[in-house]
JSON list of C-alpha atoms and ligand atoms in Angstrom, two decimals:
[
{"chain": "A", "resi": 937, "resn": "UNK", "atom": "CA", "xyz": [248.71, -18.95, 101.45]},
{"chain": "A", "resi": 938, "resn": "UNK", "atom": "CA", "xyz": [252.50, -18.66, 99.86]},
{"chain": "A", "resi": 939, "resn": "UNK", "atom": "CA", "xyz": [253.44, -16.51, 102.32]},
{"chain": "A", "resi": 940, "resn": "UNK", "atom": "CA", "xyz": [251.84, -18.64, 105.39]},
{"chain": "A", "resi": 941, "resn": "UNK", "atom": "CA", "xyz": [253.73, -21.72, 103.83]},
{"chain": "A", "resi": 942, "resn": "UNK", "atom": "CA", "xyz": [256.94, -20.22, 103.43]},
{"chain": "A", "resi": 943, "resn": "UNK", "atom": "CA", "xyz": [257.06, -18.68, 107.04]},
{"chain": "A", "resi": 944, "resn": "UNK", "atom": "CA", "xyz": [256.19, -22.56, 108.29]},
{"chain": "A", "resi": 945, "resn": "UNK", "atom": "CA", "xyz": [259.21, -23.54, 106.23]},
{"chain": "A", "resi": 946, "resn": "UNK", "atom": "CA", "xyz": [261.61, -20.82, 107.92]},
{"chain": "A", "resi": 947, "resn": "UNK", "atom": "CA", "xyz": [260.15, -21.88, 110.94]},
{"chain": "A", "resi": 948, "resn": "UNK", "atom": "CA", "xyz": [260.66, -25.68, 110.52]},
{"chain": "A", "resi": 949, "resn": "UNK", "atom": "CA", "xyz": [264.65, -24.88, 109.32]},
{"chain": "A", "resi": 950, "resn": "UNK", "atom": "CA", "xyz": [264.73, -22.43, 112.39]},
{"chain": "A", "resi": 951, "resn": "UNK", "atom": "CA", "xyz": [264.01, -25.25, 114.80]},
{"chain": "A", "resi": 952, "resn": "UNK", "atom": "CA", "xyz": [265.30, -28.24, 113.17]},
{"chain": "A", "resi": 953, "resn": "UNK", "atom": "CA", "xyz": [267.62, -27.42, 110.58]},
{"chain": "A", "resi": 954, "resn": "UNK", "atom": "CA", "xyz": [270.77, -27.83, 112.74]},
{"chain": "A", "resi": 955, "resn": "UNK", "atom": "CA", "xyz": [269.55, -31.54, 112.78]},
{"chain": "A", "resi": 956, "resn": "UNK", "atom": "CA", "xyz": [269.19, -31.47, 109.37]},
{"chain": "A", "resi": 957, "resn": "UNK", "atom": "CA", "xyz": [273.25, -30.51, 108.69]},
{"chain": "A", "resi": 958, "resn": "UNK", "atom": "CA", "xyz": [273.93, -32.70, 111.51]},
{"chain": "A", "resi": 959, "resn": "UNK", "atom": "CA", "xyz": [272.72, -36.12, 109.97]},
{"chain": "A", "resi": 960, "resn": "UNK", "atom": "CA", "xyz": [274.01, -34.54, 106.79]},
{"chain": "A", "resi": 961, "resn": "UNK", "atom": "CA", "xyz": [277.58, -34.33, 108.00]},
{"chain": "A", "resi": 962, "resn": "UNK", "atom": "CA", "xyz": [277.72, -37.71, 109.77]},
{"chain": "A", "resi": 963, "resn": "UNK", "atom": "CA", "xyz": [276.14, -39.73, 107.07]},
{"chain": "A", "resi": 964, "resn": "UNK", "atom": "CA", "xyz": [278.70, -38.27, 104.70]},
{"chain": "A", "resi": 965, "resn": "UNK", "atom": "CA", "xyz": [281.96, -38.55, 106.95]},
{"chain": "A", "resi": 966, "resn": "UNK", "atom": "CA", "xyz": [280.36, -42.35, 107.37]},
{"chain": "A", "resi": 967, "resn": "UNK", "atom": "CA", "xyz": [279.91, -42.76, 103.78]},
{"chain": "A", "resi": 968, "resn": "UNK", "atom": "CA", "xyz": [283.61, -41.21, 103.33]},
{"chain": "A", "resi": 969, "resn": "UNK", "atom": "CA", "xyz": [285.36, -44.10, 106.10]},
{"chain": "A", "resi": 970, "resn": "UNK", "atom": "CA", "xyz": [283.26, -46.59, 104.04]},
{"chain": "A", "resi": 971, "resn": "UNK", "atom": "CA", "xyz": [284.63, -45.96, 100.48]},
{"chain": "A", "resi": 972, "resn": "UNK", "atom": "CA", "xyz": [288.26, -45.64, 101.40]},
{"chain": "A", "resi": 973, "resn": "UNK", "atom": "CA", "xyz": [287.93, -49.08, 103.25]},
{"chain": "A", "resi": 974, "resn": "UNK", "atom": "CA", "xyz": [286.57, -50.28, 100.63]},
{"chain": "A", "resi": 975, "resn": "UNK", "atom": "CA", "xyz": [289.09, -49.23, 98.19]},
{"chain": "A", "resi": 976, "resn": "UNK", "atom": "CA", "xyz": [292.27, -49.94, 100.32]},
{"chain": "A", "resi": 977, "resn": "UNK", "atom": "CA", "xyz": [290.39, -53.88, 101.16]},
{"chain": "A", "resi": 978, "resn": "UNK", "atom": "CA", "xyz": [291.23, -53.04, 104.44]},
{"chain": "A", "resi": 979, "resn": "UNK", "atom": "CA", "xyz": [288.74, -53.94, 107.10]},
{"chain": "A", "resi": 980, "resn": "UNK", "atom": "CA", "xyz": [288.44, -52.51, 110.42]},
{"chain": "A", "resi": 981, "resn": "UNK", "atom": "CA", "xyz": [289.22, -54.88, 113.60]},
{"chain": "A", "resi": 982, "resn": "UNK", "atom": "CA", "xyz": [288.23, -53.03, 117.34]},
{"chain": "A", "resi": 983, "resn": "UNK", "atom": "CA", "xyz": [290.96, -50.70, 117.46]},
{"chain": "A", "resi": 984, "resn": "UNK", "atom": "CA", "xyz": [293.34, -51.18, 114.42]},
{"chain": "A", "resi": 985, "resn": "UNK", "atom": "CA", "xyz": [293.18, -51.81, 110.54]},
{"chain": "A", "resi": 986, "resn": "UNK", "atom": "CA", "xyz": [294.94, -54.60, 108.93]},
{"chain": "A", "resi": 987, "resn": "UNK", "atom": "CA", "xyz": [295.29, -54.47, 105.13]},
{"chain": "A", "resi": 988, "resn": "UNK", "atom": "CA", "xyz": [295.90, -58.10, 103.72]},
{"chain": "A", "resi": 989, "resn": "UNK", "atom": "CA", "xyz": [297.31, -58.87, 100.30]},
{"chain": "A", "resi": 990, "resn": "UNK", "atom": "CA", "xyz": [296.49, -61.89, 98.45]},
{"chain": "A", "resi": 991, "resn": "UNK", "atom": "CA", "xyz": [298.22, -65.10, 99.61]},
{"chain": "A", "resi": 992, "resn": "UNK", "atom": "CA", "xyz": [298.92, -66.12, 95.67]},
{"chain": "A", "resi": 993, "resn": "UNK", "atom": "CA", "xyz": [299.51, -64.01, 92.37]},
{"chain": "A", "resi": 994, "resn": "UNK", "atom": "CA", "xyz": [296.43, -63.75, 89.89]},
{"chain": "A", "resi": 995, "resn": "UNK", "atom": "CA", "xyz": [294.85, -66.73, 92.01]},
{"chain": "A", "resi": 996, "resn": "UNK", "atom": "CA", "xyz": [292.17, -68.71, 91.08]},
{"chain": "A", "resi": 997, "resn": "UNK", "atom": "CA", "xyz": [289.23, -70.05, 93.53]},
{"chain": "A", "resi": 998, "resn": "UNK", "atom": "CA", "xyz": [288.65, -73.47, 93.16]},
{"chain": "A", "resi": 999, "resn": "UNK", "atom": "CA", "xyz": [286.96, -74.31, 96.25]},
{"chain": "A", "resi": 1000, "resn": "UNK", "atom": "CA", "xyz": [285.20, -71.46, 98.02]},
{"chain": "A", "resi": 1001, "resn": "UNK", "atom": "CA", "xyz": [284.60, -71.31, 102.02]},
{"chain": "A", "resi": 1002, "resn": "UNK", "atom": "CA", "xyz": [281.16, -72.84, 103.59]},
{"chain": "A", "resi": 1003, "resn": "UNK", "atom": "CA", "xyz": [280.52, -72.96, 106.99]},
{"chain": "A", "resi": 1004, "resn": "UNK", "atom": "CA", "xyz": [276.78, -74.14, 106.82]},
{"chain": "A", "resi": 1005, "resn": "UNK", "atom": "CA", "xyz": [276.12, -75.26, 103.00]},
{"chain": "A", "resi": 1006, "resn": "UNK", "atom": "CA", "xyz": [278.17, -78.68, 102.56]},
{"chain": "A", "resi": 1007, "resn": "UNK", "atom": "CA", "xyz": [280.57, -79.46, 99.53]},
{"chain": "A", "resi": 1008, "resn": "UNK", "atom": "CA", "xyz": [281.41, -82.81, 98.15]},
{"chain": "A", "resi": 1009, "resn": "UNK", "atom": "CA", "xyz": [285.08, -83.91, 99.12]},
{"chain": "A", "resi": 1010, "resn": "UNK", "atom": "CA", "xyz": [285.61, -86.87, 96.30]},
{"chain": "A", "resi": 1011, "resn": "UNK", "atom": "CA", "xyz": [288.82, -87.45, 97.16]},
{"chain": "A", "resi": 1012, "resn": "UNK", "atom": "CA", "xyz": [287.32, -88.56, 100.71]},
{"chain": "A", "resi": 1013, "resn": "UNK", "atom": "CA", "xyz": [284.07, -89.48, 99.44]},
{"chain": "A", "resi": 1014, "resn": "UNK", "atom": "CA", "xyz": [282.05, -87.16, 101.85]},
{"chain": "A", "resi": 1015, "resn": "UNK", "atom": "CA", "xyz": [280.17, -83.64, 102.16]},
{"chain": "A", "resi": 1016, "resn": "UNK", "atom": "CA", "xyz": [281.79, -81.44, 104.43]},
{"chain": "A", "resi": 1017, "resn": "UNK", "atom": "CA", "xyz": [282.55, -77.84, 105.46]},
{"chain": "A", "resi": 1018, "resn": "UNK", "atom": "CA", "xyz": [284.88, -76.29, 103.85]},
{"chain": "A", "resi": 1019, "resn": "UNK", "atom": "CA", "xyz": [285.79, -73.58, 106.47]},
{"chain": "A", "resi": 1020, "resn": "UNK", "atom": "CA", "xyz": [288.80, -72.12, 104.15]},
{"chain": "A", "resi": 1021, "resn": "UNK", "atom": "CA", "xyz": [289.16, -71.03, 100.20]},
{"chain": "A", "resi": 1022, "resn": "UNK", "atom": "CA", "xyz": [291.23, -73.30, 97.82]},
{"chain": "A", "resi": 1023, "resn": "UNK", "atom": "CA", "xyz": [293.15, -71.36, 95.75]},
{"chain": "A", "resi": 1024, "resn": "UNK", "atom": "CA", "xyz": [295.27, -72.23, 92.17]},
{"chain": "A", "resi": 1025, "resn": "UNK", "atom": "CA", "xyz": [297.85, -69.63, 90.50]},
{"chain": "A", "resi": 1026, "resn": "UNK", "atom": "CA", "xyz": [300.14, -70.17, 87.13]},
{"chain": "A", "resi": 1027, "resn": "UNK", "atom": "CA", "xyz": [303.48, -70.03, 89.39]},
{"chain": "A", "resi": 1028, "resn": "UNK", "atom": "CA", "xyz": [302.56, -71.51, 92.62]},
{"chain": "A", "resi": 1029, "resn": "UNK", "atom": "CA", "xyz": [304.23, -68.83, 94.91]},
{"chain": "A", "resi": 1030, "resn": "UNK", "atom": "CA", "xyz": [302.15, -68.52, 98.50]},
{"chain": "A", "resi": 1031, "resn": "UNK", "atom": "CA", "xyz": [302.98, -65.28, 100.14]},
{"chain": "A", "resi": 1032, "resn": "UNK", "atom": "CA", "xyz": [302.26, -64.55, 103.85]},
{"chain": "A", "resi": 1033, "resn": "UNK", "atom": "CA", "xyz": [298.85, -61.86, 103.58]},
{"chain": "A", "resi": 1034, "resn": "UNK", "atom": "CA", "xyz": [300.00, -59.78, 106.36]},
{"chain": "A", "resi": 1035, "resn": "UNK", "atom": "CA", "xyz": [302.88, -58.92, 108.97]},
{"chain": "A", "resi": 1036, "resn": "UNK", "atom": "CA", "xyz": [303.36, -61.32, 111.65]},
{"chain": "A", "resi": 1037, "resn": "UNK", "atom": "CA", "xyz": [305.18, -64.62, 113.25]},
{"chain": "A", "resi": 1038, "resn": "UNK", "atom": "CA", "xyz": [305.28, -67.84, 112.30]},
{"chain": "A", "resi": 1039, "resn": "UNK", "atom": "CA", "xyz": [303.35, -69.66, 114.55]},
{"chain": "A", "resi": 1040, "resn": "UNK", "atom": "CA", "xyz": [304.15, -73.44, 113.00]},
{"chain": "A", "resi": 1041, "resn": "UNK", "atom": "CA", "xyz": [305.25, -75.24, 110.57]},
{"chain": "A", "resi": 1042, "resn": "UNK", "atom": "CA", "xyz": [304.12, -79.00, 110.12]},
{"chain": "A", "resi": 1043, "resn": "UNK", "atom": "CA", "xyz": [302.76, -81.97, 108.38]},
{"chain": "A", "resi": 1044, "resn": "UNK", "atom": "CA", "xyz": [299.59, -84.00, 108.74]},
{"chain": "A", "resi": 1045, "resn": "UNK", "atom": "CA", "xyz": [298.52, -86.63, 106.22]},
{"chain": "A", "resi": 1046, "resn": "UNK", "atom": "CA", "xyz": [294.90, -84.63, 105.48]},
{"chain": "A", "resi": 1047, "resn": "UNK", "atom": "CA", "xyz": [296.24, -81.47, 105.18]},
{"chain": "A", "resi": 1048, "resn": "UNK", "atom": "CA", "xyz": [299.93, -81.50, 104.39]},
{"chain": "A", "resi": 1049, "resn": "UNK", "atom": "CA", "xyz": [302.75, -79.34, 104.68]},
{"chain": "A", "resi": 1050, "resn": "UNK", "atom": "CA", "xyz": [300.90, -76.19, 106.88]},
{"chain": "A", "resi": 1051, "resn": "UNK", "atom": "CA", "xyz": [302.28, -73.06, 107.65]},
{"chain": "A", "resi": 1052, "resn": "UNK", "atom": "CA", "xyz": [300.73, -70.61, 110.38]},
{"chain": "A", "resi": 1053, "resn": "UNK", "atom": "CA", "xyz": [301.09, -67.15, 110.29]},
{"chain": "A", "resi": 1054, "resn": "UNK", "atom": "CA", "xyz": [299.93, -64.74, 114.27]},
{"chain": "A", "resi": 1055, "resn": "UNK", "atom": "CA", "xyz": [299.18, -61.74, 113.26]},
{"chain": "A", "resi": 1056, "resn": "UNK", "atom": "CA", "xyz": [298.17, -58.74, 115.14]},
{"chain": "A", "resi": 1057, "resn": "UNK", "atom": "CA", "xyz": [294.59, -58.35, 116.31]},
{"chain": "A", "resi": 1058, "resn": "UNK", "atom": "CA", "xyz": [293.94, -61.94, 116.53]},
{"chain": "A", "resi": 1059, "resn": "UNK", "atom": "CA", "xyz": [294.19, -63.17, 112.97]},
{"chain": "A", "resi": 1060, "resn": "UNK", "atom": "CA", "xyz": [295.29, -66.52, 112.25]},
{"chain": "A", "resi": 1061, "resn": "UNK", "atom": "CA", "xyz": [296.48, -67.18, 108.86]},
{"chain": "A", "resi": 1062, "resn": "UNK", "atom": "CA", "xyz": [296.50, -70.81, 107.62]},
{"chain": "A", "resi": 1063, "resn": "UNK", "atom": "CA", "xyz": [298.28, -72.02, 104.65]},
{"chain": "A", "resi": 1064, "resn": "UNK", "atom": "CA", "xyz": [297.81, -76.03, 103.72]},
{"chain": "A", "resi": 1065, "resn": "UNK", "atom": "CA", "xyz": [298.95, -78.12, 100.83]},
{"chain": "A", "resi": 1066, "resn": "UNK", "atom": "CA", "xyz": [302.30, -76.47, 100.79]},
{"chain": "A", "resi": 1067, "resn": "UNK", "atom": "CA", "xyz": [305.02, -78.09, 98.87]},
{"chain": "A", "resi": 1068, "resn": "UNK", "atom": "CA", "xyz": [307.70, -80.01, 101.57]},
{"chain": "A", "resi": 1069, "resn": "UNK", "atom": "CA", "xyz": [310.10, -77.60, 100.78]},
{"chain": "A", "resi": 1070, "resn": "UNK", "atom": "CA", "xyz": [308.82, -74.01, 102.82]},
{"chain": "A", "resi": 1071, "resn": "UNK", "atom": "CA", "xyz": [310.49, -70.49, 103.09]},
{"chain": "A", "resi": 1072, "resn": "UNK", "atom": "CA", "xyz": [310.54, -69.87, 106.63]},
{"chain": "A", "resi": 1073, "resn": "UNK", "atom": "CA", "xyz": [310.56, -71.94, 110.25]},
{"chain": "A", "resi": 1074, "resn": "UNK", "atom": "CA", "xyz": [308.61, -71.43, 113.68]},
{"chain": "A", "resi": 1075, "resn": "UNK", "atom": "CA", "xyz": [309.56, -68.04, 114.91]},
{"chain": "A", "resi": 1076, "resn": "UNK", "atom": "CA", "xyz": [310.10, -66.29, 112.00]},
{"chain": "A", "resi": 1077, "resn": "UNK", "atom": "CA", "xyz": [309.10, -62.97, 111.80]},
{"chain": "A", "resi": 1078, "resn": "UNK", "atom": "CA", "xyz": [307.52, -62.29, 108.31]},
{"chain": "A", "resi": 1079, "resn": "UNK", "atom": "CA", "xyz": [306.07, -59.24, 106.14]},
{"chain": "A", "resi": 1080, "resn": "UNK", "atom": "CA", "xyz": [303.28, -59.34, 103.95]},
{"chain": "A", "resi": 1081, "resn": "UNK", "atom": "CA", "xyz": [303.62, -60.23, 100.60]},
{"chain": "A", "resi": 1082, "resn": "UNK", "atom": "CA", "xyz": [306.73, -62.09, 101.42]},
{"chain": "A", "resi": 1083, "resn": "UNK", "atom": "CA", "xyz": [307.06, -65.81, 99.66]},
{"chain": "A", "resi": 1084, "resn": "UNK", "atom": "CA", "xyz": [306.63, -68.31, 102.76]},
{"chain": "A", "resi": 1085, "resn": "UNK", "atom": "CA", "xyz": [306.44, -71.72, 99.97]},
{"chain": "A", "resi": 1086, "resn": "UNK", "atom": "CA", "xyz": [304.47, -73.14, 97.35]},
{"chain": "A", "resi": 1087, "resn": "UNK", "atom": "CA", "xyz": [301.20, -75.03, 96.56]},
{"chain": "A", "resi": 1088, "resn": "UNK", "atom": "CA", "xyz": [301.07, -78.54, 95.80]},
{"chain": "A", "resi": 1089, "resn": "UNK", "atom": "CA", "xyz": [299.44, -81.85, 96.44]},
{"chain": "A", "resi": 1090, "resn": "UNK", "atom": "CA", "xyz": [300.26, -82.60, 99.81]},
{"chain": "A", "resi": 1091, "resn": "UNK", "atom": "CA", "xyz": [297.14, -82.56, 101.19]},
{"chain": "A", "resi": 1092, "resn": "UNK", "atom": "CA", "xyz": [296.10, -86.23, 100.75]},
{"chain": "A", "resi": 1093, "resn": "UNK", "atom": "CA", "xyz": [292.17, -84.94, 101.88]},
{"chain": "A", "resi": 1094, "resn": "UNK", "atom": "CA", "xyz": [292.36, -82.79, 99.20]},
{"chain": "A", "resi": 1095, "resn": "UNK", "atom": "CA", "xyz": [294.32, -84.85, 96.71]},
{"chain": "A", "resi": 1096, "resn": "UNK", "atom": "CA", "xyz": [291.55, -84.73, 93.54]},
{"chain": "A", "resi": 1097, "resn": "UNK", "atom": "CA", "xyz": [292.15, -80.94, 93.62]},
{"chain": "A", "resi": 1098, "resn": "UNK", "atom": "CA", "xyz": [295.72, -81.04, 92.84]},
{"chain": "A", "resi": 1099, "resn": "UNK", "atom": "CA", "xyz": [298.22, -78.85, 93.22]},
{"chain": "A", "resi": 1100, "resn": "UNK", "atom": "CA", "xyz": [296.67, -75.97, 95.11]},
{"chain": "A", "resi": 1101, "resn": "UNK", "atom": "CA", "xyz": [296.77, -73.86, 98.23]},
{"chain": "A", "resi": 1102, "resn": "UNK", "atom": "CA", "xyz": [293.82, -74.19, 101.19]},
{"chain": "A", "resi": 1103, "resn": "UNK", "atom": "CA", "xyz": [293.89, -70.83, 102.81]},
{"chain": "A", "resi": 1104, "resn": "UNK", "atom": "CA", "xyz": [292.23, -70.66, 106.25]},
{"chain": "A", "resi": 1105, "resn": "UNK", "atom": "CA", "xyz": [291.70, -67.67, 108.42]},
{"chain": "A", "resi": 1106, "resn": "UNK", "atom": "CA", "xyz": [290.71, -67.41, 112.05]},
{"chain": "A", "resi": 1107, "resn": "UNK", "atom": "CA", "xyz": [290.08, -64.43, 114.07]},
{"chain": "A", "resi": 1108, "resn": "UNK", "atom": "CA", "xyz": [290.19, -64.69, 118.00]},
{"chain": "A", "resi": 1109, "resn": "UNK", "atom": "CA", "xyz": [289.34, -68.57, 117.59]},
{"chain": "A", "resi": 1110, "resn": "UNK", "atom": "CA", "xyz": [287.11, -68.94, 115.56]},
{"chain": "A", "resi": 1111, "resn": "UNK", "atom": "CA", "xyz": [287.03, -69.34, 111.47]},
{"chain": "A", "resi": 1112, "resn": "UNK", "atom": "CA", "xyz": [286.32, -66.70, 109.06]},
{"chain": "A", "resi": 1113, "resn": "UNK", "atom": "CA", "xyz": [285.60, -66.29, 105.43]},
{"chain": "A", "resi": 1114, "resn": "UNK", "atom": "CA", "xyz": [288.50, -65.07, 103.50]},
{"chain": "A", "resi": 1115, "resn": "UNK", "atom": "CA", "xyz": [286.48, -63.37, 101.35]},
{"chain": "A", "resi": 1116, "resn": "UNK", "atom": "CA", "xyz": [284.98, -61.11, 104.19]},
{"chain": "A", "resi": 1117, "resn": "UNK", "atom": "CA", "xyz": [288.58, -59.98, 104.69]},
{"chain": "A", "resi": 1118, "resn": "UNK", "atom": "CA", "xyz": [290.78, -60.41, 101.06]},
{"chain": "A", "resi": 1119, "resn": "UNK", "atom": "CA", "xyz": [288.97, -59.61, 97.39]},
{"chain": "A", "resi": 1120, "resn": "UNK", "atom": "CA", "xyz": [289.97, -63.21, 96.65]},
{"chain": "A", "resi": 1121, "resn": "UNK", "atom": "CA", "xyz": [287.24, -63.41, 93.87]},
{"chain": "A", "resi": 1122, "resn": "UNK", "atom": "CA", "xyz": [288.32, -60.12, 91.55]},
{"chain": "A", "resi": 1123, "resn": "UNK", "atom": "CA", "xyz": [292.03, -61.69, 91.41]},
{"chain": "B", "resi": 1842, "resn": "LIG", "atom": "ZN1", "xyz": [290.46, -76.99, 100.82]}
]
């Protein structure tokens, strides 16, 4: 009976067992690509990887993003989307999260003074409720990390929040979560 099972055992690793060390090896080279993207916060897009840093120091959420649950806006008295994170920080300083070109730089009365960063691989990055006074003009070419301006109140559809920064990203179009793409949360 040993003997019989043990034979079926050679038998089944004779026939199968280069599947075995197959599914072995891939599951670990995919469990390898995982971790280090997980520890660099850098997220695969198609072909390349952009690593963002964080658009304040030590920041604060104080408004997360929702695209389906609605939050209460009491500075405009409504419930609304919020389709971008609200951030706070002791100094204020807002810092590009990535390489790229500034796209605009402009004023309307709901969200203030915006800046918009093009990045590579169709990232938009959004920064609203800046302070008037901004680091950098349309055309700029910027790194990440650099200092682009400052929160503040600006944002009169936002004004009950105070001095803060709303952070929007878009990829090809459309709006992402931040948090999908920056470890906004652990800062
Ligand atoms: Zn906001």
């Amino acid at each position: 009976m040993e003997i019989g099972k043990e034979n079926k055992f050679v038998e089944f690793l004779k026939k199968y067992g280069i599947y075995v060390v197959v599914g072995v090896v891939v599951f670990a080279v995919a469990l390898t690509f995982t971790l280090l993207a997980a520890l660099n916060g850098s997220v695969r897009t198609g072909g390349g990887t952009l690593d963002f840093t964080l658009p304040m120091n030590n920041a604060t959420v104080v408004k997360d993003y929702s695209d389906t649950a609605l939050q209460e806006n009491s500075t405009l008295n409504q419930w609304e989307a919020h389709l971008a994170v609200d951030l706070t920080s002791e100094d204020s300083d807002v810092f590009a999260v990535y390489d790229g070109t500034v796209a605009s730089v402009g004023y309307d009365y709901l969200s203030g003074y915006t800046i918009t960063i093009s990045h590579s691989d169709g990232f938009l990055s959004i920064y609203s409720s800046l302070a008037e006074e901004v680091e950098v003009e349309e055309g700029d070419k910027v790194v990440a990390g650099e200092k682009i301006g400052s929160a503040s109140e600006s944002a009169e559809g936002e004004l009950d929040m105070g001095a803060h920064l709303h952070f929007t990203l878009m990829l090809n179009d459309d709006y992402v979560d931040p948090n999908d793409y920056l470890s906004l949360q652990l800062k």
